[in-house]
mmCIF file of C-alpha atoms and ligand atoms in Angstrom:
data_model
loop_
_atom_site.group_PDB
_atom_site.id
_atom_site.type_symbol
_atom_site.label_atom_id
_atom_site.label_comp_id
_atom_site.label_asym_id
_atom_site.label_seq_id
_atom_site.Cartn_x
_atom_site.Cartn_y
_atom_site.Cartn_z
ATOM 1 C CA UNK R 1 0.001 -0.007 -0.010
ATOM 2 C CA UNK R 2 2.653 2.520 1.050
ATOM 3 C CA UNK R 3 4.917 1.541 -1.811
ATOM 4 C CA UNK R 4 2.022 2.067 -4.266
ATOM 5 C CA UNK R 5 1.232 5.484 -2.828
ATOM 6 C CA UNK R 6 4.930 6.480 -2.847
ATOM 7 C CA UNK R 7 5.050 5.683 -6.526
ATOM 8 C CA UNK R 8 2.061 7.911 -7.354
ATOM 9 C CA UNK R 9 3.592 11.159 -6.082
ATOM 10 C CA UNK R 10 6.332 12.988 -8.001
ATOM 11 C CA UNK R 11 8.028 14.303 -4.847
ATOM 12 C CA UNK R 12 8.133 10.928 -3.186
ATOM 13 C CA UNK R 13 9.217 8.926 -6.246
ATOM 14 C CA UNK R 14 11.779 10.048 -8.825
ATOM 15 C CA UNK R 15 10.200 8.006 -11.620
ATOM 16 C CA UNK R 16 6.805 9.531 -11.047
ATOM 17 C CA UNK R 17 8.435 12.966 -11.285
ATOM 18 C CA UNK R 18 8.928 12.460 -15.013
ATOM 19 C CA UNK R 19 5.239 12.046 -15.835
ATOM 20 C CA UNK R 20 2.989 13.020 -12.912
ATOM 21 C CA UNK R 21 2.297 16.751 -12.504
ATOM 22 C CA UNK R 22 1.488 18.459 -9.207
ATOM 23 C CA UNK R 23 -0.295 21.711 -8.433
ATOM 24 C CA UNK R 24 0.349 23.749 -5.277
ATOM 25 C CA UNK R 25 -2.530 25.826 -4.057
ATOM 26 C CA UNK R 26 -1.159 28.939 -2.264
ATOM 27 C CA UNK R 27 -3.874 29.307 0.383
ATOM 28 C CA UNK R 28 -1.695 29.412 3.508
ATOM 29 C CA UNK R 29 0.107 32.750 3.776
ATOM 30 C CA UNK R 30 0.655 32.878 7.542
ATOM 31 C CA UNK R 31 3.088 31.023 9.732
ATOM 32 C CA UNK R 32 3.119 30.194 13.439
ATOM 33 C CA UNK R 33 6.925 30.060 13.764
ATOM 34 C CA UNK R 34 9.788 32.096 12.400
ATOM 35 C CA UNK R 35 12.631 30.165 10.824
ATOM 36 C CA UNK R 36 15.734 32.287 10.480
ATOM 37 C CA UNK R 37 16.094 31.306 6.819
ATOM 38 C CA UNK R 38 12.566 32.169 5.733
ATOM 39 C CA UNK R 39 11.284 35.177 3.829
ATOM 40 C CA UNK R 40 7.862 34.916 2.233
ATOM 41 C CA UNK R 41 6.680 36.893 -0.716
ATOM 42 C CA UNK R 42 3.106 36.845 -2.022
ATOM 43 C CA UNK R 43 3.319 38.782 -5.231
ATOM 44 C CA UNK R 44 6.612 37.679 -6.692
ATOM 45 C CA UNK R 45 7.295 36.101 -10.070
ATOM 46 C CA UNK R 46 11.083 36.438 -10.132
ATOM 47 C CA UNK R 47 12.187 34.007 -7.430
ATOM 48 C CA UNK R 48 12.000 30.221 -7.725
ATOM 49 C CA UNK R 49 12.120 29.003 -4.164
ATOM 50 C CA UNK R 50 9.765 27.911 -1.335
ATOM 51 C CA UNK R 51 7.840 30.694 0.362
ATOM 52 C CA UNK R 52 7.089 32.706 -2.749
ATOM 53 C CA UNK R 53 3.916 32.881 -4.771
ATOM 54 C CA UNK R 54 2.371 35.186 -7.326
ATOM 55 C CA UNK R 55 -0.824 35.423 -5.276
ATOM 56 C CA UNK R 56 -2.585 34.100 -2.216
ATOM 57 C CA UNK R 57 -6.009 32.519 -2.735
ATOM 58 C CA UNK R 58 -9.065 31.918 -0.606
ATOM 59 C CA UNK R 59 -10.397 28.345 -0.575
ATOM 60 C CA UNK R 60 -13.123 29.287 -3.129
ATOM 61 C CA UNK R 61 -10.554 30.973 -5.397
ATOM 62 C CA UNK R 62 -8.239 28.002 -5.080
ATOM 63 C CA UNK R 63 -10.973 25.702 -6.341
ATOM 64 C CA UNK R 64 -11.555 27.919 -9.347
ATOM 65 C CA UNK R 65 -7.821 28.120 -10.015
ATOM 66 C CA UNK R 66 -7.497 24.300 -9.750
ATOM 67 C CA UNK R 67 -10.189 23.867 -12.373
ATOM 68 C CA UNK R 68 -8.350 26.227 -14.764
ATOM 69 C CA UNK R 69 -4.800 25.013 -14.180
ATOM 70 C CA UNK R 70 -5.960 21.385 -14.468
ATOM 71 C CA UNK R 71 -6.801 22.024 -18.092
ATOM 72 C CA UNK R 72 -3.174 23.076 -18.673
ATOM 73 C CA UNK R 73 -1.089 20.648 -16.620
ATOM 74 C CA UNK R 74 -3.371 17.599 -15.924
ATOM 75 C CA UNK R 75 -2.177 17.132 -12.325
ATOM 76 C CA UNK R 76 -2.168 13.841 -10.465
ATOM 77 C CA UNK R 77 -1.380 15.535 -7.147
ATOM 78 C CA UNK R 78 -2.725 18.660 -5.403
ATOM 79 C CA UNK R 79 -0.732 20.087 -2.509
ATOM 80 C CA UNK R 80 -0.741 22.935 -0.028
ATOM 81 C CA UNK R 81 2.793 24.081 0.582
ATOM 82 C CA UNK R 82 2.474 27.607 1.932
ATOM 83 C CA UNK R 83 3.689 30.159 1.280
ATOM 84 C CA UNK R 84 3.381 29.912 5.093
ATOM 85 C CA UNK R 85 2.307 26.876 7.125
ATOM 86 C CA UNK R 86 -0.708 24.747 6.151
ATOM 87 C CA UNK R 87 -1.896 24.699 9.782
ATOM 88 C CA UNK R 88 -1.353 28.336 10.822
ATOM 89 C CA UNK R 89 -4.933 28.889 9.661
ATOM 90 C CA UNK R 90 -6.180 25.299 9.554
ATOM 91 C CA UNK R 91 -9.759 26.164 8.654
ATOM 92 C CA UNK R 92 -8.589 27.546 5.292
ATOM 93 C CA UNK R 93 -6.593 24.430 4.537
ATOM 94 C CA UNK R 94 -9.450 22.120 5.510
ATOM 95 C CA UNK R 95 -11.987 24.070 3.468
ATOM 96 C CA UNK R 96 -9.689 24.053 0.429
ATOM 97 C CA UNK R 97 -9.156 20.298 0.725
ATOM 98 C CA UNK R 98 -12.848 19.672 1.123
ATOM 99 C CA UNK R 99 -13.795 21.764 -1.912
ATOM 100 C CA UNK R 100 -11.050 20.365 -4.151
ATOM 101 C CA UNK R 101 -11.665 16.779 -3.094
ATOM 102 C CA UNK R 102 -15.308 17.081 -4.162
ATOM 103 C CA UNK R 103 -14.266 18.390 -7.558
ATOM 104 C CA UNK R 104 -11.351 16.016 -8.159
ATOM 105 C CA UNK R 105 -11.948 12.881 -6.104
ATOM 106 C CA UNK R 106 -9.390 10.923 -8.107
ATOM 107 C CA UNK R 107 -6.381 13.113 -7.300
ATOM 108 C CA UNK R 108 -3.824 12.571 -4.550
ATOM 109 C CA UNK R 109 -3.695 15.312 -1.931
ATOM 110 C CA UNK R 110 -0.641 16.374 0.051
ATOM 111 C CA UNK R 111 0.412 18.986 2.574
ATOM 112 C CA UNK R 112 3.592 20.332 4.059
ATOM 113 C CA UNK R 113 3.965 21.738 7.563
ATOM 114 C CA UNK R 114 6.385 22.601 10.318
ATOM 115 C CA UNK R 115 4.282 20.291 12.506
ATOM 116 C CA UNK R 116 3.593 22.757 15.291
ATOM 117 C CA UNK R 117 -0.182 23.043 14.944
ATOM 118 C CA UNK R 118 -0.734 19.844 13.018
ATOM 119 C CA UNK R 119 -1.358 17.192 15.741
ATOM 120 C CA UNK R 120 -4.890 18.437 16.306
ATOM 121 C CA UNK R 121 -5.765 18.192 12.598
ATOM 122 C CA UNK R 122 -4.322 14.846 11.609
ATOM 123 C CA UNK R 123 -7.656 13.067 11.801
ATOM 124 C CA UNK R 124 -9.379 15.803 9.836
ATOM 125 C CA UNK R 125 -6.897 15.818 6.976
ATOM 126 C CA UNK R 126 -6.821 12.041 6.838
ATOM 127 C CA UNK R 127 -10.616 12.002 6.629
ATOM 128 C CA UNK R 128 -10.459 14.516 3.767
ATOM 129 C CA UNK R 129 -8.320 12.080 1.809
ATOM 130 C CA UNK R 130 -4.814 13.526 2.286
ATOM 131 C CA UNK R 131 -2.359 10.707 1.745
ATOM 132 C CA UNK R 132 1.068 12.374 1.796
ATOM 133 C CA UNK R 133 2.414 14.853 4.378
ATOM 134 C CA UNK R 134 5.813 16.491 4.652
ATOM 135 C CA UNK R 135 6.978 17.647 8.070
ATOM 136 C CA UNK R 136 10.056 19.863 8.275
ATOM 137 C CA UNK R 137 12.286 18.967 11.224
ATOM 138 C CA UNK R 138 15.650 20.722 11.265
ATOM 139 C CA UNK R 139 17.055 19.639 14.629
ATOM 140 C CA UNK R 140 16.351 17.236 17.467
ATOM 141 C CA UNK R 141 18.531 18.958 20.044
ATOM 142 C CA UNK R 142 16.539 21.954 21.347
ATOM 143 C CA UNK R 143 19.754 23.901 21.894
ATOM 144 C CA UNK R 144 20.561 23.635 18.204
ATOM 145 C CA UNK R 145 16.946 24.497 17.369
ATOM 146 C CA UNK R 146 17.271 27.801 19.247
ATOM 147 C CA UNK R 147 19.775 28.856 16.551
ATOM 148 C CA UNK R 148 17.289 28.080 13.787
ATOM 149 C CA UNK R 149 13.961 29.489 15.076
ATOM 150 C CA UNK R 150 13.372 33.052 16.346
ATOM 151 C CA UNK R 151 10.002 32.344 17.898
ATOM 152 C CA UNK R 152 7.058 29.927 18.049
ATOM 153 C CA UNK R 153 3.409 30.795 18.569
ATOM 154 C CA UNK R 154 1.367 27.931 19.993
ATOM 155 C CA UNK R 155 -2.201 28.043 21.308
ATOM 156 C CA UNK R 156 -2.171 31.872 21.394
ATOM 157 C CA UNK R 157 1.090 32.146 23.366
ATOM 158 C CA UNK R 158 4.461 33.253 22.063
ATOM 159 C CA UNK R 159 7.652 31.412 22.985
ATOM 160 C CA UNK R 160 11.333 32.045 22.405
ATOM 161 C CA UNK R 161 14.607 30.263 23.118
ATOM 162 C CA UNK R 162 14.592 26.805 24.632
ATOM 163 C CA UNK R 163 10.892 26.868 25.476
ATOM 164 C CA UNK R 164 10.057 27.520 21.839
ATOM 165 C CA UNK R 165 12.397 24.806 20.615
ATOM 166 C CA UNK R 166 11.058 22.216 23.068
ATOM 167 C CA UNK R 167 7.410 22.913 22.257
ATOM 168 C CA UNK R 168 8.071 22.799 18.523
ATOM 169 C CA UNK R 169 10.019 19.564 18.694
ATOM 170 C CA UNK R 170 7.527 17.827 20.936
ATOM 171 C CA UNK R 171 4.649 18.740 18.606
ATOM 172 C CA UNK R 172 6.562 17.813 15.462
ATOM 173 C CA UNK R 173 7.154 14.340 16.859
ATOM 174 C CA UNK R 174 3.505 14.080 17.907
ATOM 175 C CA UNK R 175 2.405 15.099 14.411
ATOM 176 C CA UNK R 176 4.524 12.430 12.778
ATOM 177 C CA UNK R 177 3.419 9.805 15.274
ATOM 178 C CA UNK R 178 -0.263 10.555 14.618
ATOM 179 C CA UNK R 179 0.210 10.671 10.855
ATOM 180 C CA UNK R 180 1.826 7.268 10.871
ATOM 181 C CA UNK R 181 -0.910 5.892 13.170
ATOM 182 C CA UNK R 182 -3.406 7.006 10.506
ATOM 183 C CA UNK R 183 -1.345 5.260 7.831
ATOM 184 C CA UNK R 184 -0.299 8.348 5.873
ATOM 185 C CA UNK R 185 2.914 8.581 3.886
ATOM 186 C CA UNK R 186 5.324 10.899 5.720
ATOM 187 C CA UNK R 187 8.408 12.659 4.377
ATOM 188 C CA UNK R 188 10.737 14.537 6.662
ATOM 189 C CA UNK R 189 12.305 17.630 5.179
ATOM 190 C CA UNK R 190 15.478 18.859 6.872
ATOM 191 C CA UNK R 191 17.225 22.012 5.795
ATOM 192 C CA UNK R 192 20.973 21.651 5.788
ATOM 193 C CA UNK R 193 22.207 24.899 7.334
ATOM 194 C CA UNK R 194 26.011 25.150 7.239
ATOM 195 C CA UNK R 195 27.633 25.642 10.604
ATOM 196 C CA UNK R 196 24.301 25.224 12.395
ATOM 197 C CA UNK R 197 22.744 21.769 12.067
ATOM 198 C CA UNK R 198 25.086 19.380 10.206
ATOM 199 C CA UNK R 199 25.469 17.402 13.417
ATOM 200 C CA UNK R 200 21.745 16.980 13.750
ATOM 201 C CA UNK R 201 21.118 15.323 10.416
ATOM 202 C CA UNK R 202 21.913 11.731 11.531
ATOM 203 C CA UNK R 203 19.766 12.127 14.672
ATOM 204 C CA UNK R 204 16.829 13.467 12.683
ATOM 205 C CA UNK R 205 17.226 10.570 10.234
ATOM 206 C CA UNK R 206 17.347 8.005 13.064
ATOM 207 C CA UNK R 207 14.254 9.479 14.731
ATOM 208 C CA UNK R 208 12.409 9.561 11.402
ATOM 209 C CA UNK R 209 13.204 5.880 10.960
ATOM 210 C CA UNK R 210 12.058 5.051 14.503
ATOM 211 C CA UNK R 211 8.779 6.860 13.824
ATOM 212 C CA UNK R 212 8.199 4.844 10.692
ATOM 213 C CA UNK R 213 8.582 7.728 8.231
ATOM 214 C CA UNK R 214 8.868 6.827 4.559
ATOM 215 C CA UNK R 215 11.372 9.267 3.167
ATOM 216 C CA UNK R 216 13.798 12.034 4.106
ATOM 217 C CA UNK R 217 14.603 15.050 2.002
ATOM 218 C CA UNK R 218 17.762 16.933 3.006
ATOM 219 C CA UNK R 219 17.461 20.354 1.407
ATOM 220 C CA UNK R 220 20.471 22.670 1.051
ATOM 221 C CA UNK R 221 19.832 26.127 2.517
ATOM 222 C CA UNK R 222 19.066 28.870 0.054
ATOM 223 C CA UNK R 223 20.501 31.980 1.737
ATOM 224 C CA UNK R 224 17.827 34.640 1.221
ATOM 225 C CA UNK R 225 18.439 38.388 1.421
ATOM 226 C CA UNK R 226 16.872 40.000 4.463
ATOM 227 C CA UNK R 227 16.912 36.833 6.606
ATOM 228 C CA UNK R 228 19.234 36.120 9.520
ATOM 229 C CA UNK R 229 20.972 33.434 7.449
ATOM 230 C CA UNK R 230 21.499 35.667 4.398
ATOM 231 C CA UNK R 231 25.289 35.599 4.784
ATOM 232 C CA UNK R 232 25.657 31.821 5.146
ATOM 233 C CA UNK R 233 26.938 29.894 2.130
ATOM 234 C CA UNK R 234 24.753 27.464 0.254
ATOM 235 C CA UNK R 235 26.121 23.985 1.034
ATOM 236 C CA UNK R 236 28.066 22.321 -1.777
ATOM 237 C CA UNK R 237 26.664 19.323 -3.635
ATOM 238 C CA UNK R 238 29.467 17.251 -2.098
ATOM 239 C CA UNK R 239 28.424 18.086 1.480
ATOM 240 C CA UNK R 240 24.778 17.528 0.697
ATOM 241 C CA UNK R 241 25.595 14.112 -0.761
ATOM 242 C CA UNK R 242 27.719 13.188 2.274
ATOM 243 C CA UNK R 243 24.839 14.099 4.547
ATOM 244 C CA UNK R 244 22.365 12.099 2.451
ATOM 245 C CA UNK R 245 24.648 9.066 2.478
ATOM 246 C CA UNK R 246 25.017 9.167 6.258
ATOM 247 C CA UNK R 247 21.280 9.722 6.797
ATOM 248 C CA UNK R 248 20.573 7.029 4.206
ATOM 249 C CA UNK R 249 21.763 4.367 6.641
ATOM 250 C CA UNK R 250 18.545 5.054 8.591
ATOM 251 C CA UNK R 251 15.939 6.125 6.056
ATOM 252 C CA UNK R 252 15.443 6.300 2.262
ATOM 253 C CA UNK R 253 16.648 9.611 0.831
ATOM 254 C CA UNK R 254 15.036 11.909 -1.724
ATOM 255 C CA UNK R 255 17.519 13.297 -4.224
ATOM 256 C CA UNK R 256 15.271 15.023 -6.734
ATOM 257 C CA UNK R 257 13.584 17.866 -4.833
ATOM 258 C CA UNK R 258 13.486 21.096 -6.857
ATOM 259 C CA UNK R 259 12.869 23.469 -3.935
ATOM 260 C CA UNK R 260 9.691 24.682 -5.550
ATOM 261 C CA UNK R 261 7.595 27.794 -5.105
ATOM 262 C CA UNK R 262 4.389 27.749 -3.070
ATOM 263 C CA UNK R 263 2.463 28.148 -6.335
ATOM 264 C CA UNK R 264 4.382 25.603 -8.441
ATOM 265 C CA UNK R 265 2.500 23.586 -11.047
ATOM 266 C CA UNK R 266 3.366 21.050 -13.717
ATOM 267 C CA UNK R 267 6.138 18.472 -13.735
ATOM 268 C CA UNK R 268 8.964 19.013 -11.218
ATOM 269 C CA UNK R 269 11.467 21.400 -12.775
ATOM 270 C CA UNK R 270 9.045 22.855 -15.382
ATOM 271 C CA UNK R 271 9.136 26.627 -15.247
ATOM 272 C CA UNK R 272 5.526 27.723 -15.795
ATOM 273 C CA UNK R 273 5.686 30.862 -13.699
ATOM 274 C CA UNK R 274 4.184 33.129 -16.337
ATOM 275 C CA UNK R 275 1.155 30.935 -17.087
ATOM 276 C CA UNK R 276 0.609 30.165 -13.380
ATOM 277 C CA UNK R 277 0.850 33.807 -12.418
ATOM 278 C CA UNK R 278 -1.788 34.807 -14.954
ATOM 279 C CA UNK R 279 -4.212 32.085 -13.871
ATOM 280 C CA UNK R 280 -3.625 32.841 -10.168
ATOM 281 C CA UNK R 281 -4.273 36.517 -10.625
ATOM 282 C CA UNK R 282 -7.472 35.769 -12.593
ATOM 283 C CA UNK R 283 -8.685 33.508 -9.809
ATOM 284 C CA UNK R 284 -7.773 36.044 -7.129
ATOM 285 C CA UNK R 285 -9.772 38.869 -8.780
HETATM 286 FE FE1 SF4 V 1 8.786 29.990 6.667
HETATM 287 FE FE2 SF4 V 1 7.965 27.448 6.630
HETATM 288 FE FE3 SF4 V 1 9.579 28.312 8.567
HETATM 289 FE FE4 SF4 V 1 7.066 29.106 8.496
HETATM 290 S S1 SF4 V 1 7.788 26.998 8.811
HETATM 291 S S2 SF4 V 1 8.845 30.390 8.887
HETATM 292 S S3 SF4 V 1 6.722 29.284 6.274
HETATM 293 S S4 SF4 V 1 10.064 28.150 6.379
HETATM 294 FE FE1 SF4 V 2 8.284 18.272 -4.402
HETATM 295 FE FE2 SF4 V 2 10.511 19.349 -3.419
HETATM 296 FE FE3 SF4 V 2 9.008 20.741 -5.087
HETATM 297 FE FE4 SF4 V 2 8.052 20.182 -2.648
HETATM 298 S S1 SF4 V 2 9.801 21.479 -3.122
HETATM 299 S S2 SF4 V 2 6.942 20.059 -4.612
HETATM 300 S S3 SF4 V 2 9.019 18.163 -2.296
HETATM 301 S S4 SF4 V 2 10.096 18.847 -5.535
#
């Protein structure tokens, strides 16, 4: 079952990436944590990285957009990957899934999240037919995590420092545990941040394996202007490969992630920004 589902999703299976298209619906602009590498832009066509989108849509607009873009790219998978976190405003994510599922019952649905607010919604998303979830976990040691996250907002309270790191980590693990209990396919994304979390990669991989996760995706940091990590260097391919090999002793590694935008559509690696942008803006107006 899991193997079959893995093979139907281009981000979870390299072979599927050559012929199955995905559509991201940018309905989640807000975030409940601040990663020191993140800068989100909602009206940007120039950058090709996570966190950017040409527009942000309401659930109703997203449905309309999905109908239009489906005529262009024939997607097999629909996902919510920001530009913020899918569970910062969970009601929007759930409504979008519900609307799109009714329209396209045959498609696979996926989400990505930092995991903080996700434990309470695992049953809901599973019931709405989501089969694949990506949880980003960048460190297991809370002291290391304090260097990666500026703050965390959980259940209407703000946290910083070790408190923030401990709450985030505990809830990330709980999210993964519940997702696996519900039988979903889980990928762990880990940003490789030079000088900050190299030492954490094997521990995250080991934990992901213990929790029964299906795949790990080690993503080299993109240093973005205006963020606290703007002056770090992007890790070399050699270092990324070394990290993947060491983590690969615990859990299967993804090696084909394209670090896509929050409004990406088409086959992985296709650059359809212009067409997407026009359709998104039509749907948003
Ligand atoms: Fe940005 Fe994602 Fe981190 Fe939120 S969880 S701050 S959207 S990278
Ligand atoms: Fe797939 Fe990576 Fe692109 Fe996400 S960023 S849609 S995992 S290829």
